Amino acid sequence: APGLMDFKHGTTTLGFKFKHGIIIAVDSRASMGSHIGSQTVKKVIEINSFLLGTMAGGAADCSFWERHLTRLCRMHELRTKDMLSDEWPMVA
């Protein structure tokens, strides 16, 4: 049947906050066009001891934004003596 094998592709990242903690789930494949470049990519990134990020999209862009966000969080912590956590309002 036409279209039966036309799979959508992309990264799936899920995060759930509940009473006793969080659950983060991601896939682990990195693709290069229609080819799988790696099946063991680390897509969950620790920003600080209270914040996690997930990667989707170009690896270079994700790497830049991970480092940038980590730097901003650390600057905030040094200036205010207060670490950003899940209690802070987040902007998507």
mmCIF file of C-alpha atoms in Angstrom:
data_model
loop_
_atom_site.group_PDB
_atom_site.id
_atom_site.type_symbol
_atom_site.label_atom_id
_atom_site.label_comp_id
_atom_site.label_asym_id
_atom_site.label_seq_id
_atom_site.Cartn_x
_atom_site.Cartn_y
_atom_site.Cartn_z
ATOM 1 C CA ALA A 1 0.000 0.000 0.000
ATOM 2 C CA PRO A 2 1.421 3.433 -0.921
ATOM 3 C CA GLY A 3 2.594 5.406 2.085
ATOM 4 C CA LEU A 4 2.589 2.381 4.385
ATOM 5 C CA MET A 5 6.348 2.572 4.941
ATOM 6 C CA ASP A 6 6.628 6.389 4.919
ATOM 7 C CA PHE A 7 7.675 6.800 8.545
ATOM 8 C CA LYS A 8 7.887 10.200 10.170
ATOM 9 C CA HIS A 9 11.252 10.842 11.745
ATOM 10 C CA GLY A 10 12.583 13.055 14.479
ATOM 11 C CA THR A 11 13.557 12.926 18.103
ATOM 12 C CA THR A 12 11.142 12.082 20.863
ATOM 13 C CA THR A 13 11.756 13.558 24.313
ATOM 14 C CA LEU A 14 9.332 13.262 27.201
ATOM 15 C CA GLY A 15 9.468 14.658 30.720
ATOM 16 C CA PHE A 16 7.062 14.133 33.590
ATOM 17 C CA LYS A 17 7.131 15.750 37.013
ATOM 18 C CA PHE A 18 5.264 13.944 39.765
ATOM 19 C CA LYS A 19 5.035 13.987 43.543
ATOM 20 C CA HIS A 20 8.258 12.048 44.217
ATOM 21 C CA GLY A 21 10.486 13.195 41.355
ATOM 22 C CA ILE A 22 10.766 13.302 37.597
ATOM 23 C CA ILE A 23 11.030 10.888 34.702
ATOM 24 C CA ILE A 24 12.843 11.887 31.512
ATOM 25 C CA ALA A 25 12.730 9.638 28.447
ATOM 26 C CA VAL A 26 14.451 10.106 25.077
ATOM 27 C CA ASP A 27 15.379 8.018 22.076
ATOM 28 C CA SER A 28 19.087 7.375 21.526
ATOM 29 C CA ARG A 29 19.499 7.500 17.748
ATOM 30 C CA ALA A 30 21.250 10.213 15.778
ATOM 31 C CA SER A 31 20.458 10.348 12.095
ATOM 32 C CA MET A 32 22.349 11.822 9.171
ATOM 33 C CA GLY A 33 19.713 12.283 6.518
ATOM 34 C CA SER A 34 18.067 8.915 5.991
ATOM 35 C CA HIS A 35 20.955 7.027 7.660
ATOM 36 C CA ILE A 36 21.400 6.277 11.352
ATOM 37 C CA GLY A 37 24.726 7.787 12.429
ATOM 38 C CA SER A 38 24.692 6.441 15.990
ATOM 39 C CA GLN A 39 22.380 4.448 18.226
ATOM 40 C CA THR A 40 23.966 5.601 21.502
ATOM 41 C CA VAL A 41 23.703 9.401 21.559
ATOM 42 C CA LYS A 42 23.367 11.010 25.001
ATOM 43 C CA LYS A 43 20.293 13.239 24.656
ATOM 44 C CA VAL A 44 19.666 13.995 28.347
ATOM 45 C CA ILE A 45 21.949 16.751 29.586
ATOM 46 C CA GLU A 46 22.515 17.824 33.188
ATOM 47 C CA ILE A 47 22.410 21.629 33.373
ATOM 48 C CA ASN A 48 22.882 21.699 37.159
ATOM 49 C CA SER A 49 21.891 19.415 40.024
ATOM 50 C CA PHE A 50 18.252 20.548 39.694
ATOM 51 C CA LEU A 51 17.820 20.960 35.920
ATOM 52 C CA LEU A 52 17.971 18.531 33.007
ATOM 53 C CA GLY A 53 17.725 19.314 29.320
ATOM 54 C CA THR A 54 16.968 17.093 26.358
ATOM 55 C CA MET A 55 18.483 17.363 22.877
ATOM 56 C CA ALA A 56 16.611 17.374 19.597
ATOM 57 C CA GLY A 57 17.820 18.784 16.300
ATOM 58 C CA GLY A 58 21.347 19.530 15.157
ATOM 59 C CA ALA A 59 24.061 18.341 17.541
ATOM 60 C CA ALA A 60 26.128 21.529 17.187
ATOM 61 C CA ASP A 61 23.131 23.732 18.031
ATOM 62 C CA CYS A 62 22.200 21.556 20.999
ATOM 63 C CA SER A 63 25.758 21.561 22.288
ATOM 64 C CA PHE A 64 25.941 25.362 22.056
ATOM 65 C CA TRP A 65 22.631 25.916 23.885
ATOM 66 C CA GLU A 66 23.493 23.362 26.568
ATOM 67 C CA ARG A 67 26.775 25.142 27.320
ATOM 68 C CA HIS A 68 25.116 28.567 27.128
ATOM 69 C CA LEU A 69 22.297 27.604 29.512
ATOM 70 C CA THR A 70 24.757 25.974 31.919
ATOM 71 C CA ARG A 71 26.830 29.165 31.899
ATOM 72 C CA LEU A 72 23.761 31.382 32.501
ATOM 73 C CA CYS A 73 22.593 29.192 35.387
ATOM 74 C CA ARG A 74 26.047 29.292 36.956
ATOM 75 C CA MET A 75 26.248 33.099 36.572
ATOM 76 C CA HIS A 76 22.825 33.410 38.253
ATOM 77 C CA GLU A 77 23.972 31.157 41.083
ATOM 78 C CA LEU A 78 27.170 33.171 41.641
ATOM 79 C CA ARG A 79 25.330 36.517 41.572
ATOM 80 C CA THR A 80 22.358 35.599 43.750
ATOM 81 C CA LYS A 81 23.651 32.627 45.791
ATOM 82 C CA ASP A 82 20.456 30.887 44.599
ATOM 83 C CA MET A 83 20.422 27.929 42.224
ATOM 84 C CA LEU A 84 17.772 27.771 39.499
ATOM 85 C CA SER A 85 15.475 24.818 40.025
ATOM 86 C CA ASP A 86 12.131 23.472 38.907
ATOM 87 C CA GLU A 87 10.456 26.083 41.128
ATOM 88 C CA TRP A 88 11.533 28.859 38.742
ATOM 89 C CA PRO A 89 9.219 29.815 35.884
ATOM 90 C CA MET A 90 10.514 28.310 32.653
ATOM 91 C CA VAL A 91 10.048 29.670 29.136
ATOM 92 C CA ALA A 92 9.693 27.177 26.297
#
